[in-house]
XYZ file of C-alpha atoms in Angstrom:
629
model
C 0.000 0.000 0.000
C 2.992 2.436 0.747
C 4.418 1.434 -2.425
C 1.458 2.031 -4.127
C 1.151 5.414 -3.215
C 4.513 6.588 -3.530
C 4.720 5.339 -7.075
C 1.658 7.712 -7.488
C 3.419 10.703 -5.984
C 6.061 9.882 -8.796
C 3.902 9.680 -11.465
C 1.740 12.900 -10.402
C 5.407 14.748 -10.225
C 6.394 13.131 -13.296
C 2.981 14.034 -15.076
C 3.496 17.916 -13.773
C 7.809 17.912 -15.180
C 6.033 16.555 -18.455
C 3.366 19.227 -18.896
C 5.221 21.751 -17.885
C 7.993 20.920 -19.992
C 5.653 20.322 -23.074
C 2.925 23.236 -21.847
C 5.222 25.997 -21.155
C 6.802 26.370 -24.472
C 3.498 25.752 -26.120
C 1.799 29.000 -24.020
C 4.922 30.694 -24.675
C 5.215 29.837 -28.761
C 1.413 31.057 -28.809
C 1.993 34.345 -27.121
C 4.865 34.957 -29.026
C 2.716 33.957 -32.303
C 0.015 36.810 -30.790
C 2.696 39.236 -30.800
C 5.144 39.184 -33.266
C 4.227 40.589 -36.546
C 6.508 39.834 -40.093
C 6.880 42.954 -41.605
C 6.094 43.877 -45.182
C 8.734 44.217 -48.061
C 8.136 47.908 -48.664
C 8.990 48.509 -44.751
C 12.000 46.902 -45.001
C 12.988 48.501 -47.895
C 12.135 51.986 -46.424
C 14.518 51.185 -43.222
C 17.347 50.552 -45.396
C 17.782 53.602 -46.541
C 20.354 54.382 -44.113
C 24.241 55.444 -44.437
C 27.043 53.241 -43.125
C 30.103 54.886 -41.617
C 33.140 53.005 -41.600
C 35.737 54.843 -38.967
C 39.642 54.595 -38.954
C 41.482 52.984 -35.364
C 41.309 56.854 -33.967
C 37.549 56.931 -34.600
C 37.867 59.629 -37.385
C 35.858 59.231 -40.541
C 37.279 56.782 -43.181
C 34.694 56.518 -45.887
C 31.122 56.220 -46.011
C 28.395 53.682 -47.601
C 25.429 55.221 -48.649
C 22.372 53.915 -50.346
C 22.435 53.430 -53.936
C 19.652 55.418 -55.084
C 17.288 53.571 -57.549
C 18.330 50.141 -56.504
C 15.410 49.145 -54.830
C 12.348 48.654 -57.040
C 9.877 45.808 -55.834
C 9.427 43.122 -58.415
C 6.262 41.334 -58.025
C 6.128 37.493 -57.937
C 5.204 37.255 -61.958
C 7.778 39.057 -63.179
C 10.954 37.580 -61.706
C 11.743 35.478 -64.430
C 10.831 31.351 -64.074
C 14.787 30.664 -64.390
C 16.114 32.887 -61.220
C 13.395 31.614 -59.223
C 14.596 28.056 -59.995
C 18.024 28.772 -59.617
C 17.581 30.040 -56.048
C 15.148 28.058 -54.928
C 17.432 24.956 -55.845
C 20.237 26.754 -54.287
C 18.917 27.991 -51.354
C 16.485 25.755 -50.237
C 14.884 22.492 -52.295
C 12.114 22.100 -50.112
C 10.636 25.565 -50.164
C 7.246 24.660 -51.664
C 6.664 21.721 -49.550
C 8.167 22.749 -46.305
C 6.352 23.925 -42.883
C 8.269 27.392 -43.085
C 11.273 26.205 -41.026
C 14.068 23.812 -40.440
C 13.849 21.568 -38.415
C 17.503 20.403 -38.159
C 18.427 24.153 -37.821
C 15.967 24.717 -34.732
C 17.715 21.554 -33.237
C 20.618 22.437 -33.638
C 20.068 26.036 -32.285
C 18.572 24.242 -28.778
C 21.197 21.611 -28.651
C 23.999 23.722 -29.341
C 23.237 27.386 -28.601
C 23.939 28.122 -32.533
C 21.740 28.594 -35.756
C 21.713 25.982 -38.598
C 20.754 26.376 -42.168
C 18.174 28.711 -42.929
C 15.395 28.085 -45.629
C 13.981 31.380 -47.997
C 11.101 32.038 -45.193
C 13.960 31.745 -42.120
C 16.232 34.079 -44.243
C 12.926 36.246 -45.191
C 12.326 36.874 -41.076
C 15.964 37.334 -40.284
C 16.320 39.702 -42.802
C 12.333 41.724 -42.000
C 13.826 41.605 -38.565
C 16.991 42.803 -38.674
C 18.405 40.064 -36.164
C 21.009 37.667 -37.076
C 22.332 35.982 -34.188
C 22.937 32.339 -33.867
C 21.183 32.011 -30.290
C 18.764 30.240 -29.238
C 16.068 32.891 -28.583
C 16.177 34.242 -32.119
C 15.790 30.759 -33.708
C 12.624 30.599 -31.793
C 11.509 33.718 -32.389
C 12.217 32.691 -36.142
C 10.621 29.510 -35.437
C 7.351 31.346 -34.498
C 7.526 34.143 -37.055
C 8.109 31.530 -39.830
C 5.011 29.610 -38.817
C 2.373 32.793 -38.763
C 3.513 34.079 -42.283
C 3.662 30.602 -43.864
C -0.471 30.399 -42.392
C -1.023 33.834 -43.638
C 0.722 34.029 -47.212
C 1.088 31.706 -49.996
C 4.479 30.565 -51.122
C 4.431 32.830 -53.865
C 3.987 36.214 -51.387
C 6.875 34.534 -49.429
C 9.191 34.343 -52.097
C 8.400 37.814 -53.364
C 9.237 39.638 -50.675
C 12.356 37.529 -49.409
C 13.791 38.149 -52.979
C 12.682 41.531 -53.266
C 14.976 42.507 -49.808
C 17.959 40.012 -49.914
C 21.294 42.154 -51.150
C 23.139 40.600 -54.712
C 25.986 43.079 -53.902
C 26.934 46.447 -55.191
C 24.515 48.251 -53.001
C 21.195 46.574 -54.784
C 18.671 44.528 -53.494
C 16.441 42.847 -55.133
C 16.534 41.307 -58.760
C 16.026 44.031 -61.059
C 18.637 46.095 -59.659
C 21.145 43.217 -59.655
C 20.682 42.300 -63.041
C 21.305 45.651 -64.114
C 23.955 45.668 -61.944
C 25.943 42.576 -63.044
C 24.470 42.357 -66.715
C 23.631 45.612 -67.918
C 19.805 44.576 -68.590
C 16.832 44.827 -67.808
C 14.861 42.070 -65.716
C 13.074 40.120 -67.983
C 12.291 36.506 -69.630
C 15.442 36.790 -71.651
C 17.763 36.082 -69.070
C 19.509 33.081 -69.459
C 20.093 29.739 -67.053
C 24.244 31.384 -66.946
C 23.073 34.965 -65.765
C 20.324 33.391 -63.498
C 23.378 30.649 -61.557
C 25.267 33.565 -61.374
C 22.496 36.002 -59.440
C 21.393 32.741 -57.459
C 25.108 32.148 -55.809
C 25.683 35.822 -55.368
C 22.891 35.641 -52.330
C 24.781 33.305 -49.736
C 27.988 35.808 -50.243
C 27.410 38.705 -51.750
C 30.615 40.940 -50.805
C 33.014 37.608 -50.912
C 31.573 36.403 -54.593
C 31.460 39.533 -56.277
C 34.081 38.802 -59.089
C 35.435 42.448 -58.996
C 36.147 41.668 -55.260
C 37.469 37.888 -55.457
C 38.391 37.594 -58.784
C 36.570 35.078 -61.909
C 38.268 32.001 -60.459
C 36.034 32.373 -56.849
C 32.764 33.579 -58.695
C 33.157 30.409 -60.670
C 33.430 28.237 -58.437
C 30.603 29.562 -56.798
C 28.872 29.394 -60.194
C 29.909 25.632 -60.160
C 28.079 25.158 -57.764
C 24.770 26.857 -58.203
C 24.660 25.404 -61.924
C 25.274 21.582 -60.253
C 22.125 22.115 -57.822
C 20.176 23.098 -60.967
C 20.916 20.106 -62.624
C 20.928 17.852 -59.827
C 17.443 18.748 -58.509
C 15.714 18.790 -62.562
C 15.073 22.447 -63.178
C 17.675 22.269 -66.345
C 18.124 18.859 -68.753
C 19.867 17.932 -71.433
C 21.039 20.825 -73.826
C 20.191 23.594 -71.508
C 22.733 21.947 -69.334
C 25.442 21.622 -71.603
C 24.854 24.976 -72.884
C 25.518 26.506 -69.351
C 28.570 28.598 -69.155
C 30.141 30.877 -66.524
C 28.895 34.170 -68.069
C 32.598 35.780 -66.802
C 33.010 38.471 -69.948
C 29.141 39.159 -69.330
C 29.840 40.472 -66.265
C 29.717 44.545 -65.939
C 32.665 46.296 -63.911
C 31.203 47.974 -60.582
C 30.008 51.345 -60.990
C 29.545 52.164 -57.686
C 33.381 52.678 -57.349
C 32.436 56.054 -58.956
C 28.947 56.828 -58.156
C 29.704 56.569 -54.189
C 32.848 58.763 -55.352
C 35.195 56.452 -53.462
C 38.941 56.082 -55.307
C 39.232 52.690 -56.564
C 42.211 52.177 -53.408
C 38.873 53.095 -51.018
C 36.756 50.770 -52.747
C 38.944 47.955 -52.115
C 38.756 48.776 -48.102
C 35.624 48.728 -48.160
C 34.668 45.892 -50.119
C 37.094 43.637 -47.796
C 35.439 45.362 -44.732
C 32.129 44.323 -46.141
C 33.436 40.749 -46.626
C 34.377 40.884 -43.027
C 31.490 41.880 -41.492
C 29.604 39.412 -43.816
C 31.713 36.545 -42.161
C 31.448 37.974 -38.815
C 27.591 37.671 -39.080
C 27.180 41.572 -39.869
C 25.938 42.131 -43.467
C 25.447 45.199 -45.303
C 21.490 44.740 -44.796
C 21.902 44.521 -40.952
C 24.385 47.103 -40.215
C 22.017 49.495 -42.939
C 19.131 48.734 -40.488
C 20.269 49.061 -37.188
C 21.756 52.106 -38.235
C 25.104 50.812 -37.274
C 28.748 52.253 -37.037
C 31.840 50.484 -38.001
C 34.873 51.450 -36.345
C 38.030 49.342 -38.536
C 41.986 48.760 -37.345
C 43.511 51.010 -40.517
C 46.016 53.591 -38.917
C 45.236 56.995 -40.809
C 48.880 57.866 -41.270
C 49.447 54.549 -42.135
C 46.840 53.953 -44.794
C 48.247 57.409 -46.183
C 51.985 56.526 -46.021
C 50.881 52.850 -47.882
C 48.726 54.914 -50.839
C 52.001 57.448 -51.064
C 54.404 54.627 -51.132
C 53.049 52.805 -53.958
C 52.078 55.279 -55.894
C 55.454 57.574 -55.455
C 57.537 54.324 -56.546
C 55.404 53.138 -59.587
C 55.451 56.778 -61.493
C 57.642 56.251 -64.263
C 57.212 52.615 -64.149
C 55.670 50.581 -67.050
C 51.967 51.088 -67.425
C 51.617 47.124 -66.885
C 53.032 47.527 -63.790
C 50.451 47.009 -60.596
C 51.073 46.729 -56.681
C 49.043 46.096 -53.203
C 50.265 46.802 -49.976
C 49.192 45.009 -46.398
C 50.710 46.057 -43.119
C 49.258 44.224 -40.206
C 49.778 44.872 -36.157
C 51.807 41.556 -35.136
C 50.700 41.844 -31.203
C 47.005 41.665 -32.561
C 46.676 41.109 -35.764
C 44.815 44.476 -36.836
C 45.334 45.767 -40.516
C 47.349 48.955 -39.818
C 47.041 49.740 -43.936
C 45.669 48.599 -46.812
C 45.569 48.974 -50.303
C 44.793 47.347 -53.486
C 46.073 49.553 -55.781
C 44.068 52.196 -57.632
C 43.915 51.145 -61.545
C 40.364 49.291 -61.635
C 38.300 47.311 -59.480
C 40.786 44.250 -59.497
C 41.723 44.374 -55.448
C 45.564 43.237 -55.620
C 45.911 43.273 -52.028
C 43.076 40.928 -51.950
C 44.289 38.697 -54.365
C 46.229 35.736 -54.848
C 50.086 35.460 -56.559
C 52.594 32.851 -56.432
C 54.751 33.820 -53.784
C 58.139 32.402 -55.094
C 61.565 33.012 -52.706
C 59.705 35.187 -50.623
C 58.133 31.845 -49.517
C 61.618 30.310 -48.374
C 61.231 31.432 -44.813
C 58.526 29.191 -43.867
C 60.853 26.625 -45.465
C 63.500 27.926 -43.053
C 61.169 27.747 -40.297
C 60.217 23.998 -40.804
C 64.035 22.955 -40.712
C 64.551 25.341 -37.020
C 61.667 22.960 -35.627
C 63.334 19.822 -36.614
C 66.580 21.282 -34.891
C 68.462 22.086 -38.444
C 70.517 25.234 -37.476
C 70.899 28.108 -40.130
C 74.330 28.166 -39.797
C 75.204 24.487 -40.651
C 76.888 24.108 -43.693
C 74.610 23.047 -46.703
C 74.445 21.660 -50.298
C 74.279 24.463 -53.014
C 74.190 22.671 -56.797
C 73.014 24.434 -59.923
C 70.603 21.187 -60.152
C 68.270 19.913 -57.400
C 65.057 17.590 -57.399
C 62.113 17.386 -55.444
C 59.157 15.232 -55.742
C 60.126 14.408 -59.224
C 60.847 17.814 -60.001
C 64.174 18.703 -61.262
C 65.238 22.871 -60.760
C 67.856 24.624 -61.926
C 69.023 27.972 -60.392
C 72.436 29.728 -60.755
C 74.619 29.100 -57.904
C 74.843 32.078 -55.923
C 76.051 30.788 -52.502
C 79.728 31.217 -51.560
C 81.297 27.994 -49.814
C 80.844 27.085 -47.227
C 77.371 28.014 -47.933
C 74.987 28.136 -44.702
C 70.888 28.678 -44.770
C 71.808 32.256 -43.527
C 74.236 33.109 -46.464
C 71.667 31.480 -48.638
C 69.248 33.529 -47.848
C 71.082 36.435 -47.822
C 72.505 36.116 -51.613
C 68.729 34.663 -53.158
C 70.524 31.011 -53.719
C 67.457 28.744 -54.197
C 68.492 25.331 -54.222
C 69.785 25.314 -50.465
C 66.264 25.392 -49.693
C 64.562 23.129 -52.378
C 67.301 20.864 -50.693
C 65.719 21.719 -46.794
C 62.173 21.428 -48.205
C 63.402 17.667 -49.692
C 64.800 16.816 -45.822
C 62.034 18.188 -43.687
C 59.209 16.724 -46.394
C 56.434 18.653 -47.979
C 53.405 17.686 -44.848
C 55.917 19.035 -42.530
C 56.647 22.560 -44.590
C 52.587 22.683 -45.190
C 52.231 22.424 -42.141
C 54.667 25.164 -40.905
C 53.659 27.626 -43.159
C 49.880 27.630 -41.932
C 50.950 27.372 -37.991
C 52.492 30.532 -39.407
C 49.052 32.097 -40.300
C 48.665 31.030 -43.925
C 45.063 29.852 -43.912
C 44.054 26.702 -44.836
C 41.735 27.915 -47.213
C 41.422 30.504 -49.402
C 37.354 30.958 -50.882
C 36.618 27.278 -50.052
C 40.021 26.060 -51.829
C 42.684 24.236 -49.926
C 45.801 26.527 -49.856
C 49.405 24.988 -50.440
C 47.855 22.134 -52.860
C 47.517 21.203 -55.969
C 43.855 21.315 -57.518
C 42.509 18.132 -56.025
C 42.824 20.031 -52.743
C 45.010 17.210 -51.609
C 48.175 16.541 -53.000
C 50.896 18.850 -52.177
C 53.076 19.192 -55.871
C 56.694 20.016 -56.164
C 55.838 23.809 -55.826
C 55.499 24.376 -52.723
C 59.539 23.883 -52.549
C 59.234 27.280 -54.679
C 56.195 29.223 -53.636
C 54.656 28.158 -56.784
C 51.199 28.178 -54.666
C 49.075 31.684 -55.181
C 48.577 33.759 -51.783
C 47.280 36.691 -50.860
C 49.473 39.736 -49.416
C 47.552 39.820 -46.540
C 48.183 36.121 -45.617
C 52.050 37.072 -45.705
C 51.701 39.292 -43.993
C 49.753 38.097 -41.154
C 52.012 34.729 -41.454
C 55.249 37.157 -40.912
C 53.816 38.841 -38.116
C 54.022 35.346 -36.443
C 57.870 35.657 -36.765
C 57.786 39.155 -35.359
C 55.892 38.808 -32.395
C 58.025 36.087 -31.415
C 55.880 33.078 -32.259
C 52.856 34.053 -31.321
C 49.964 34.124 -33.855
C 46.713 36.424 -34.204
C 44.749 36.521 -37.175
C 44.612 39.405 -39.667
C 41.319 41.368 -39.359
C 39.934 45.244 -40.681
C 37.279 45.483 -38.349
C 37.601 45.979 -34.648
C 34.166 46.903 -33.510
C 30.612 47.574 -34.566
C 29.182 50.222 -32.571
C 25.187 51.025 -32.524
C 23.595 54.736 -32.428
C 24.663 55.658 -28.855
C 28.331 54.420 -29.432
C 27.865 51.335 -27.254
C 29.985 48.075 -28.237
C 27.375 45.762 -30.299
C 30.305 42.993 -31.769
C 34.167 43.418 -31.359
C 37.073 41.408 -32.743
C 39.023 38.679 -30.315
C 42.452 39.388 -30.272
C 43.462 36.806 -28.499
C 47.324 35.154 -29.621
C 48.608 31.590 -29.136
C 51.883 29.714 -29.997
C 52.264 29.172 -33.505
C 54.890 26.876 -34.166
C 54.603 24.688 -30.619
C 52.626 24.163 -27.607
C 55.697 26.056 -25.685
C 55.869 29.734 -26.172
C 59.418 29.297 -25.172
C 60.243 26.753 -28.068
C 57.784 28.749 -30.369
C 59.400 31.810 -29.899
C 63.083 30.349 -30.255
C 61.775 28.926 -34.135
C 60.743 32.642 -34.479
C 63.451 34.195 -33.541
C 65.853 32.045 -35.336
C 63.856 33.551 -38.927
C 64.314 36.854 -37.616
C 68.131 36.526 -37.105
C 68.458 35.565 -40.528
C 66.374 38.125 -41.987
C 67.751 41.118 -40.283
C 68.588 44.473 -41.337
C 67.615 47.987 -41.236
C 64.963 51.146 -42.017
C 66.987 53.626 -43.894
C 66.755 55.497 -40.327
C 68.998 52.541 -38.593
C 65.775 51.365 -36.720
C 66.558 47.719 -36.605
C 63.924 45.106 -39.027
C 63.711 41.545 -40.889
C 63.006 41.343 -44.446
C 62.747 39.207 -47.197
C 62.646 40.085 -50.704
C 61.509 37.299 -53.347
C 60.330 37.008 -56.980
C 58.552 34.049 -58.544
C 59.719 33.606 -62.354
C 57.856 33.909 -65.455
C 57.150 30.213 -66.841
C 60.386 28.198 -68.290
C 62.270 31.621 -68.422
C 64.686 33.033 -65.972
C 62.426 36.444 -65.976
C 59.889 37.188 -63.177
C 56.392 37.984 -63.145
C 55.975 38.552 -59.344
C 57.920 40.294 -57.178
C 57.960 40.425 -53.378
C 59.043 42.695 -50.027
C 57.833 41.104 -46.802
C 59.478 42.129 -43.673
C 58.749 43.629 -40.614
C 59.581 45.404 -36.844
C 58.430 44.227 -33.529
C 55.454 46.893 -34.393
C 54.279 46.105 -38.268
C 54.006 43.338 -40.757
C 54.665 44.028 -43.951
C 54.398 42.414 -47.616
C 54.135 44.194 -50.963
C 53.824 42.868 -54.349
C 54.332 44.111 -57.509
C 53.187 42.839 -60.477
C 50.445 42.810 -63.969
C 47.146 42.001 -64.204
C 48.117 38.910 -66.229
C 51.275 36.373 -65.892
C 53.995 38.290 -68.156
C 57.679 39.283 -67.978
C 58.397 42.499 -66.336
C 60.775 44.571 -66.451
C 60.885 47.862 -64.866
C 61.094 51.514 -66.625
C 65.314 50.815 -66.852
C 64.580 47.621 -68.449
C 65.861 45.647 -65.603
C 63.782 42.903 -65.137
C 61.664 42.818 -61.580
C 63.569 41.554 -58.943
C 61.911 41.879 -55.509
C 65.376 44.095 -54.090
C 64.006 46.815 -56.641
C 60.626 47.841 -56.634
C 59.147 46.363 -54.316
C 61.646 46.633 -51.397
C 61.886 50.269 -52.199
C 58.059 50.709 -51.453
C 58.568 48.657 -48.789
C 60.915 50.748 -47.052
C 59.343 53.875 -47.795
C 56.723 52.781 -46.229
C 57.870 51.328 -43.096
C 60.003 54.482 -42.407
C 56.759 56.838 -42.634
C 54.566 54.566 -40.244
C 57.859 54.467 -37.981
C 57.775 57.863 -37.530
C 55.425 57.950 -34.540
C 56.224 54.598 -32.782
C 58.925 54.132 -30.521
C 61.918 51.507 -31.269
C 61.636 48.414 -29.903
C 64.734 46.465 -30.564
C 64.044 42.960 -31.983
C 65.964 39.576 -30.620
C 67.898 39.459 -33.991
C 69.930 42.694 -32.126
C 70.588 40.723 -29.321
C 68.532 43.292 -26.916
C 65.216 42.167 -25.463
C 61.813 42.402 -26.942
C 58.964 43.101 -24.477
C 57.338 40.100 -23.924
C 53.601 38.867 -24.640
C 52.171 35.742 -23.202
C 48.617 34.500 -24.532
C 45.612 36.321 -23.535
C 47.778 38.764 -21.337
């Protein structure tokens, strides 16, 4: 009998956990569906029409985005053409006619995890209508709910109209009719073609990072790729459609924003990356336009000046062909201290990728100081050396007894073709991204061949393309003594009353072992053998590189990349296509020249305010930094 009615005190409790636990959120889903509201198109619209401000480190005005005027006309349901409403759908979510509204697996994921998942075309409708994009769990639900109530309330076809009619395709336009025009030059109509339609479809997901101007035709193809094999894949084009597909690259119109915002095309470039940035960071132009947000970046004002003098100074007189980007990055945090991309078109060199050649050799250094190969040992210098199969031939430019130190210091090659051989390719791979290189680049695996695997006889060479930012951040690794950040533009996002919404971790950590002490040893021993001086005596490392043009012994790339305990820096200099260069004395482009001389003129104007801090290379102490203090 006491059994009996203990076991109904349990199940009374247990009944009261389950209806609570099942009631609760029911009251609470229905009070919520009571009081939320989905907002029309045409309101969302309306609050876009706000200007961004994007602020330098000191908080003074760098450049501005404002609203593109007339890129924002509603396009109702029947007449976004059949094609672009098949292309997105099949991109962004199959299900969209069938489905409740919501995902599912994304609102599990948000309770079990305390992130977002995958959103369909009604989720990304309501985060967009609301203006909140944060991977929590209370804005899932409130998606969850909101999702629900329009799905009862609206057809699919209302739905889709006003999700496409407020999503941004880049370039300051929202909505299809101003991205065609945009991107194609055209009107919005039934003409458009399967190419044109992949290629508005895959801007959505992206639209800052797959702009071509931004990321180059190689990125917005591969996005294109990708749209076009959904399309095919889920029925919506057969057969000779299919086939016919093509990337529509030579279709694609050059921004004219660059000039109707009246930004310089070096301005343009910042803010396109900052846009990227945000976009990553969960921040896209939509949001920040809504909430009426600021964005406060890490460029230095004098040194974003001294970096646009600098190139431009050195190039005058140059060949016309010639073309440069400049990165300089804080090593203690990681912040972008300048950047620029050049100012001859849209093409963001700064931003883009190029073989890095010799200038590569120090992570090849590095990988030999953590398997306890000294720089000074003597080492084999032949005209002929193979790797992987490979067989180079340089000139032989090391004096005997030639050391990894003299090597570097006369631009032998072979030495370190021979180190990459000993230490294996995994192991340099390796070394270089512990450095900072990322591991991807736009989806593709950096350091390897196309398969994304296989790592080829050129990475002995720098034959792999990376960006001047990556060097740089990779070299700041080396500076600070081992210790690695990652490269960023923005520091903070600030709302109307100047209070903190979002701001960049800065937080460092050993890059080449668990040990700071051993990390920053490996560091240290690169820095010795880089070492020299600003043309003011302050005390540096640098590296100057080229990669060569082809089977010939001419170069198309040429490299600086050095830095001071206080800034990273790499320039390149180079064409907008792979060509010989040589330079306006007919000397062909060695990175001592050109590029080391804008180096240097740069480093010695953003010097001119910061103290010296002697490196370990002089044998006096650099202040110390330990990670997270």
């Amino acid at each position: 009998m006491l059994r009996r009615r203990r076991w109904r005190k349990v199940r009374r409790i247990a009944y009261c956990v389950f209806g609570a636990g099942v009631g609760l959120p029911l009251i609470a889903f229905w009070i919520a569906y009571l009081l939320l509201d989905v907002r029309s198109p045409q309101d969302v619209l309306a609050s876009l029409d706000k200007t961004v401000v994007l602020k330098y480190s000191d908080g003074s005005e760098l450049l501005k985005v404002p609203p593109a005027e007339g890129d924002r006309l509603f396009v109702p349901y029947a007449k976004v053409p059949e094609k672009l409403r098949d292309a997105i759908i099949a991109t962004e979510d199959p299900t969209f006619w069938d489905n409740a509204g919501f995902d599912p697996t994304g609102i599990g994921r948000a309770f079990l995890t305390g992130v977002g998942g995958g959103s369909g075309i009604t989720q990304q409708y309501i985060k967009k209508s609301t203006g909140d994009d944060d991977a929590t769990i209370g804005r899932k639900l409130e998606e969850l709910v909101l999702a629900t109530k329009i799905t009862q309330q609206q057809s699919k076809e209302q739905i889709f109209e006003s999700y496409v009619n407020i999503i941004s395709f880049g370039r300051g336009t929202f909505g299809p009719a101003a991205a065609m025009n945009a991107y194609f030059g055209r009107n919005l109509d039934d003409s458009m073609t399967w190419s044109e339609a992949a290629f508005l479809a895959g801007m959505i997901q992206s639209p800052s990072v797959h702009d071509p101007a931004v990321s180059g035709d190689a990125h917005a193809a591969k996005r294109w790729d990708y749209v076009r094999d959904k399309v095919v894949e889920r029925g919506y084009v057969k057969g000779a459609d299919a086939a016919a597909m093509a990337y529509p690259g030579a279709e694609i119109q050059a921004p004219s924003e660059t000039r109707a915002s009246r930004l310089t095309y070096d301005e343009y470039h910042v803010k396109q990356q900052v846009l990227a940035e945000l976009e990553q960071d969960g921040f896209p132009l939509s949001r920040l336009q809504q909430g009426n947000l600021t964005v406060q970046t890490t460029l230095d004002r004098g040194a974003q000046a001294a970096a646009r003098s600098s190139l431009a100074d050195r190039l005058k007189g140059e060949p016309k062909e010639f073309r440069g980007g400049l990165v300089s990055v804080d090593p203690s945090t990681g912040a972008v201290r300048a950047y620029d991309g050049g100012d001859n078109g849209v093409r963001d060199y700064a931003g883009s990728e190029h073989a890095a050649g010799s200038a590569f050799y120090p992570f090849t250094l590095a990988a030999g100081l953590r398997q306890g190969i000294s720089p000074d040992q003597p080492v084999a210098a032949p005209e002929r050396v193979s790797f992987l199969g490979e067989e180079f031939v340089y000139p032989q430019r090391c004096a005997k007894p030639c050391t990894l130190r003299s090597a570097m210091a006369s631009g032998a090659d072979t030495p370190f073709i021979g180190l990459a051989g000993k230490v294996g390719p995994d192991a340099l791979s390796a070394t270089a991204r512990d450095a900072g290189i990322p591991a991807t680049i736009d989806g593709a695996p950096t350091l390897r061949e196309k398969d994304g695997y296989l790592i080829g006889s050129g990475i002995a060479v720098g034959r792999y393309p990376l960006r001047p930012m990556d060097l740089a951040g990779a070299y700041a690794s080396f500076a600070d003594g081992g210790l690695r950040t990652t490269p960023h533009l923005v520091e903070k996002v600030l709302d109307q009353d100047g209070e903190v919404v979002w701001q960049h971790d800065n937080t460092a950590k050993p890059a080449f072992d668990a040990d700071p002490d051993v990390s920053k040893r490996i560091a240290d021993g690169v820095t010795g053998v880089l070492q020299t001086a600003l043309p003011d005596g302050r005390p540096a490392a640098l590296r100057t590189g080229e990669f060569q043009h082809g089977d010939s012994t001419d170069n198309q790339d040429g490299w600086a990349i050095g830095y001071t305990p206080q800034l990273a820096t790499a320039v390149w200099i180079g064409s907008d296509d792979d060509r010989r260069l040589f330079d306006a004395k007919g000397a062909k482009l060695v990175g001592a020249t050109v590029p080391a001389d804008v180096w240097r003129a740069f480093m010695t104007q953003a010097h001119k305010s910061l103290p010296v801090r002697w490196n370990s290379a002089t044998g006096k102490p650099v202040e110390r930094r330990l990670p997270g203090s």
